Amino acid sequence: MSLITSRARSGALLVIVAAPATAQVAEPEQVDTTAILVIGHEDRTGLATPNATASRLNLTPLETPASIASIDGDTVRARGDRSIVEAQTRAPGITSVADPGNGGTALAARGFSGQGSVLQLIDGVRLFPAAGTITFPTDPWMVERIDVLSGPASVLYGQGALGGAVNVVMRQPDATRTGFEGEVGYGAQNSVRAAGGIGGPIDEALAYRVDGSWWRSDGYVDRGRSRSLALSGTLRWTPASTLAITLRGDHGDQRPMAYFGTPLIDGRLDARNRTTNYNVADARMHFRDDRATLQVDWMPSETLHFSNIAYRLTSDRFWRNLESYRWVAGTIRRGDNFGIRHDQTQWGDQASMTLKTPISDAIGNALVIGVDANLVKFTHANNFGSDPQGDTIDPFAFNPGLFLDTQGIAPRYRTRTEAFAVFAEDRVTLGGGVSIIGGLRHEEDRVRRWAIAYPGGDRADTFVFDRTFRNTTWRVGTVWQPVSTVSLYAQFATGVDPLGTLTTVGTGQVAFGNARGDQVEAGVKAVFAQGRGTATLAAYRIVKKGLLAQRTVSSPIEQVGQRSARGIEGAVAFALPHGLGIDANGSMLDARFDDFLSDGIRFDGRTPPGIAETMANVWLRWDATPRLQLRGGLRHVGRRFSDNANRFRIPGYATIDATISYALTDHVAVDLRGYNLLDKDYAVTSYGEGQWILGRPHSLDIALRAAF
């Protein structure tokens, strides 16, 4: 169920490669209501709704032999999630490992973490990280829904997806009616937010949607100011019932809080420096992303569908910070004055053909084949040759000083990455509720690198290497539906992860191939109580081989290591009587190094850094009256470690959030949102062994919303 009335349901087909149900470019069912609060249960992203993130055949989750979870965009906004990462980590088994260095977007899933193991997508198109960083998309206001595919997704999207893939589907035009939504809010840390969107039909063939969102905050640490602007516009033309053309543009401009974490004092988090920012006074981070897409969908018949999406994404990222802080004998020792700039452009095109071959009412075949091509140009500028900046300061009274740079931030290397893949997926329905699904992908990624120097003051680009990585991944699974609302499934899937980041692979990694892995998974899914409830349960084991290991301090680096994770995940959502509802999920896993040596030290049996082995989310909803709604949420993340040896432990935490919404009229509502109600001091992740990035303290925000 969602809090704010949905105004855009008509674009799901056009932002994903999907098999058609009919020969029409079908518009999903529209929500025709003027109420600002939606009272009751609506299964908009449930198990019986087609979802193209886990299968290019646009199967429902009940038909898919994999774990796929979806969070409706209206639900994201109703819960008050302030970032896309906050919303993504409400899904089963997903935790945040976001820090300033990775763009504040990295995730962990099923025992694997980072941009090289948990793939980020937007509208079904993969984003290529550079130097482990992705900074787009930016704002939950733009989100139609978030899909989370747990486990290897390389057969669908390529390398870097052994832990899973997270797809952010953006809002699309509604071709049936014109609607407007807006929100203004103010809250703790002097936070201000304004957002709005409008869309609808222009004529019988044209529809549009435009959204904008702006916010600013003083932050919860000293000198913690931040601000963000997100804009989007979409135009869809349907000249015939079998043809649709969609043009979209997105813009994101972020200036995040220049906060790299809080150093522990004597190995503990100390309340005295909870709000202290040890960065320099002129620290700066700035991310700018621009994306354009053009998609064409053509359905010449009920059984044939062609789709093509072309896209371009540019990213300009800048950091200038003093990043490291360490407690030493009653003082804080600061260091690592890094200035960095990323100039990245990604061009791509993805084309597919889907063919359905019905044989009888219960027996048939569906096949999709396609190609995926990408070109990524990247330039890395830095000041790594600057004189080091380091000082020792009083932990509680100090002058933050200014950034030291004796070299200047200038381009130091550039890369060109060409990625080309062919893929296929097939589903055979055998009758009796049994189906078999298989997929295959072959990918070739060519990376070329140049070093940039300035002899005599003139720029000189020197060729360093040319390396091609070739990978073939596949999966096969089966689903049995004894009744239409219950499915049992099993799957085997393979995947590959890069050693670091594909687009910025270094000279120390280029001699090795990608790490390879596989997963065995089995589970059950069900819709019950006449569609008012859903439940899922899955068990899995993932093994990743080909880690870089060093047998002794003096021995060469070898690609022989192994790590694994096994666990169970479950989720349930149920609309209870008297306006009550529950949405809960949980995950338990055992992640470990099985065979891993570094500098002569063996880490077998240790938990990899940044991995929580217990996670849970619980949301309760009560529609107290037709005008009053209450929501409460619990988030639990278990303990983690910040080093391979597990000497530095990050405690687990639980936070409670709540929202009270009251409809002043049918079109206007006020929300009171409380975050971290118990004011828990907790670490979202770490930036080094003894430096924790802390979460937002107890905060209250108020917002006024309107929908017409």
PDB file of N, CA and C in Angstrom, residues 285-319:
ATOM      1  N   MET A 285      33.043  18.299  -2.109  1.00  0.00           N
ATOM      2  CA  MET A 285      32.642  17.210  -2.991  1.00  0.00           C
ATOM      3  C   MET A 285      31.517  17.727  -3.879  1.00  0.00           C
ATOM      4  N   HIS A 286      31.576  17.362  -5.151  1.00  0.00           N
ATOM      5  CA  HIS A 286      30.568  17.834  -6.098  1.00  0.00           C
ATOM      6  C   HIS A 286      30.412  16.793  -7.195  1.00  0.00           C
ATOM      7  N   PHE A 287      29.186  16.290  -7.386  1.00  0.00           N
ATOM      8  CA  PHE A 287      28.902  15.278  -8.398  1.00  0.00           C
ATOM      9  C   PHE A 287      27.825  15.827  -9.338  1.00  0.00           C
ATOM     10  N   ARG A 288      28.111  15.730 -10.631  1.00  0.00           N
ATOM     11  CA  ARG A 288      27.130  16.162 -11.627  1.00  0.00           C
ATOM     12  C   ARG A 288      26.964  15.047 -12.656  1.00  0.00           C
ATOM     13  N   ASP A 289      25.716  14.619 -12.872  1.00  0.00           N
ATOM     14  CA  ASP A 289      25.414  13.534 -13.803  1.00  0.00           C
ATOM     15  C   ASP A 289      24.288  13.965 -14.733  1.00  0.00           C
ATOM     16  N   ASP A 290      24.437  13.639 -16.023  1.00  0.00           N
ATOM     17  CA  ASP A 290      23.416  13.926 -17.023  1.00  0.00           C
ATOM     18  C   ASP A 290      23.215  12.679 -17.878  1.00  0.00           C
ATOM     19  N   ARG A 291      21.940  12.321 -18.063  1.00  0.00           N
ATOM     20  CA  ARG A 291      21.609  11.088 -18.778  1.00  0.00           C
ATOM     21  C   ARG A 291      20.515  11.366 -19.799  1.00  0.00           C
ATOM     22  N   ALA A 292      20.673  10.788 -21.000  1.00  0.00           N
ATOM     23  CA  ALA A 292      19.661  10.886 -22.040  1.00  0.00           C
ATOM     24  C   ALA A 292      19.419   9.499 -22.615  1.00  0.00           C
ATOM     25  N   THR A 293      18.153   9.152 -22.848  1.00  0.00           N
ATOM     26  CA  THR A 293      17.817   7.850 -23.410  1.00  0.00           C
ATOM     27  C   THR A 293      16.750   8.012 -24.483  1.00  0.00           C
ATOM     28  N   LEU A 294      16.822   7.114 -25.455  1.00  0.00           N
ATOM     29  CA  LEU A 294      15.792   7.023 -26.486  1.00  0.00           C
ATOM     30  C   LEU A 294      15.445   5.553 -26.648  1.00  0.00           C
ATOM     31  N   GLN A 295      14.178   5.227 -26.406  1.00  0.00           N
ATOM     32  CA  GLN A 295      13.738   3.838 -26.489  1.00  0.00           C
ATOM     33  C   GLN A 295      12.608   3.685 -27.496  1.00  0.00           C
ATOM     34  N   VAL A 296      12.702   2.622 -28.278  1.00  0.00           N
ATOM     35  CA  VAL A 296      11.685   2.286 -29.268  1.00  0.00           C
ATOM     36  C   VAL A 296      11.198   0.872 -28.993  1.00  0.00           C
ATOM     37  N   ASP A 297       9.882   0.713 -28.877  1.00  0.00           N
ATOM     38  CA  ASP A 297       9.257  -0.601 -28.729  1.00  0.00           C
ATOM     39  C   ASP A 297       8.253  -0.802 -29.850  1.00  0.00           C
ATOM     40  N   TRP A 298       8.391  -1.938 -30.528  1.00  0.00           N
ATOM     41  CA  TRP A 298       7.498  -2.252 -31.650  1.00  0.00           C
ATOM     42  C   TRP A 298       6.969  -3.663 -31.472  1.00  0.00           C
ATOM     43  N   MET A 299       5.660  -3.817 -31.531  1.00  0.00           N
ATOM     44  CA  MET A 299       4.999  -5.107 -31.382  1.00  0.00           C
ATOM     45  C   MET A 299       4.182  -5.402 -32.636  1.00  0.00           C
ATOM     46  N   PRO A 300       4.788  -5.983 -33.647  1.00  0.00           N
ATOM     47  CA  PRO A 300       4.033  -6.232 -34.882  1.00  0.00           C
ATOM     48  C   PRO A 300       2.963  -7.301 -34.748  1.00  0.00           C
ATOM     49  N   SER A 301       3.074  -8.166 -33.740  1.00  0.00           N
ATOM     50  CA  SER A 301       2.058  -9.194 -33.528  1.00  0.00           C
ATOM     51  C   SER A 301       1.992  -9.537 -32.060  1.00  0.00           C
ATOM     52  N   GLU A 302       1.050 -10.404 -31.718  1.00  0.00           N
ATOM     53  CA  GLU A 302       0.901 -10.817 -30.321  1.00  0.00           C
ATOM     54  C   GLU A 302       2.093 -11.625 -29.832  1.00  0.00           C
ATOM     55  N   THR A 303       2.879 -12.194 -30.734  1.00  0.00           N
ATOM     56  CA  THR A 303       3.956 -13.098 -30.338  1.00  0.00           C
ATOM     57  C   THR A 303       5.339 -12.534 -30.605  1.00  0.00           C
ATOM     58  N   LEU A 304       5.435 -11.343 -31.139  1.00  0.00           N
ATOM     59  CA  LEU A 304       6.734 -10.798 -31.527  1.00  0.00           C
ATOM     60  C   LEU A 304       6.887  -9.374 -31.011  1.00  0.00           C
ATOM     61  N   HIS A 305       8.057  -9.099 -30.442  1.00  0.00           N
ATOM     62  CA  HIS A 305       8.316  -7.787 -29.842  1.00  0.00           C
ATOM     63  C   HIS A 305       9.766  -7.416 -30.092  1.00  0.00           C
ATOM     64  N   PHE A 306       9.980  -6.202 -30.600  1.00  0.00           N
ATOM     65  CA  PHE A 306      11.321  -5.658 -30.779  1.00  0.00           C
ATOM     66  C   PHE A 306      11.487  -4.461 -29.849  1.00  0.00           C
ATOM     67  N   SER A 307      12.670  -4.360 -29.248  1.00  0.00           N
ATOM     68  CA  SER A 307      12.939  -3.231 -28.357  1.00  0.00           C
ATOM     69  C   SER A 307      14.382  -2.776 -28.533  1.00  0.00           C
ATOM     70  N   ASN A 308      14.570  -1.463 -28.509  1.00  0.00           N
ATOM     71  CA  ASN A 308      15.919  -0.903 -28.585  1.00  0.00           C
ATOM     72  C   ASN A 308      15.978   0.346 -27.713  1.00  0.00           C
ATOM     73  N   ILE A 309      17.038   0.416 -26.899  1.00  0.00           N
ATOM     74  CA  ILE A 309      17.245   1.603 -26.078  1.00  0.00           C
ATOM     75  C   ILE A 309      18.682   2.075 -26.274  1.00  0.00           C
ATOM     76  N   ALA A 310      18.822   3.339 -26.641  1.00  0.00           N
ATOM     77  CA  ALA A 310      20.127   3.982 -26.778  1.00  0.00           C
ATOM     78  C   ALA A 310      20.259   5.020 -25.667  1.00  0.00           C
ATOM     79  N   TYR A 311      21.476   5.200 -25.145  1.00  0.00           N
ATOM     80  CA  TYR A 311      21.628   6.056 -23.982  1.00  0.00           C
ATOM     81  C   TYR A 311      23.019   6.673 -23.925  1.00  0.00           C
ATOM     82  N   ARG A 312      23.090   7.763 -23.185  1.00  0.00           N
ATOM     83  CA  ARG A 312      24.351   8.455 -22.931  1.00  0.00           C
ATOM     84  C   ARG A 312      24.314   9.002 -21.508  1.00  0.00           C
ATOM     85  N   LEU A 313      25.371   8.767 -20.769  1.00  0.00           N
ATOM     86  CA  LEU A 313      25.481   9.245 -19.388  1.00  0.00           C
ATOM     87  C   LEU A 313      26.833   9.902 -19.211  1.00  0.00           C
ATOM     88  N   THR A 314      26.834  11.131 -18.734  1.00  0.00           N
ATOM     89  CA  THR A 314      28.081  11.817 -18.414  1.00  0.00           C
ATOM     90  C   THR A 314      28.133  12.072 -16.912  1.00  0.00           C
ATOM     91  N   SER A 315      29.322  11.915 -16.332  1.00  0.00           N
ATOM     92  CA  SER A 315      29.518  12.131 -14.898  1.00  0.00           C
ATOM     93  C   SER A 315      30.778  12.962 -14.688  1.00  0.00           C
ATOM     94  N   ASP A 316      30.620  14.034 -13.928  1.00  0.00           N
ATOM     95  CA  ASP A 316      31.737  14.896 -13.534  1.00  0.00           C
ATOM     96  C   ASP A 316      31.756  14.915 -12.013  1.00  0.00           C
ATOM     97  N   ARG A 317      32.792  14.317 -11.425  1.00  0.00           N
ATOM     98  CA  ARG A 317      32.862  14.168  -9.969  1.00  0.00           C
ATOM     99  C   ARG A 317      34.140  14.829  -9.454  1.00  0.00           C
ATOM    100  N   PHE A 318      34.011  15.463  -8.290  1.00  0.00           N
ATOM    101  CA  PHE A 318      35.152  16.186  -7.741  1.00  0.00           C
ATOM    102  C   PHE A 318      35.223  15.972  -6.230  1.00  0.00           C
ATOM    103  N   TRP A 319      36.443  15.688  -5.728  1.00  0.00           N
ATOM    104  CA  TRP A 319      36.703  15.555  -4.290  1.00  0.00           C
ATOM    105  C   TRP A 319      37.947  16.390  -3.953  1.00  0.00           C
TER     106      TRP A 319
END
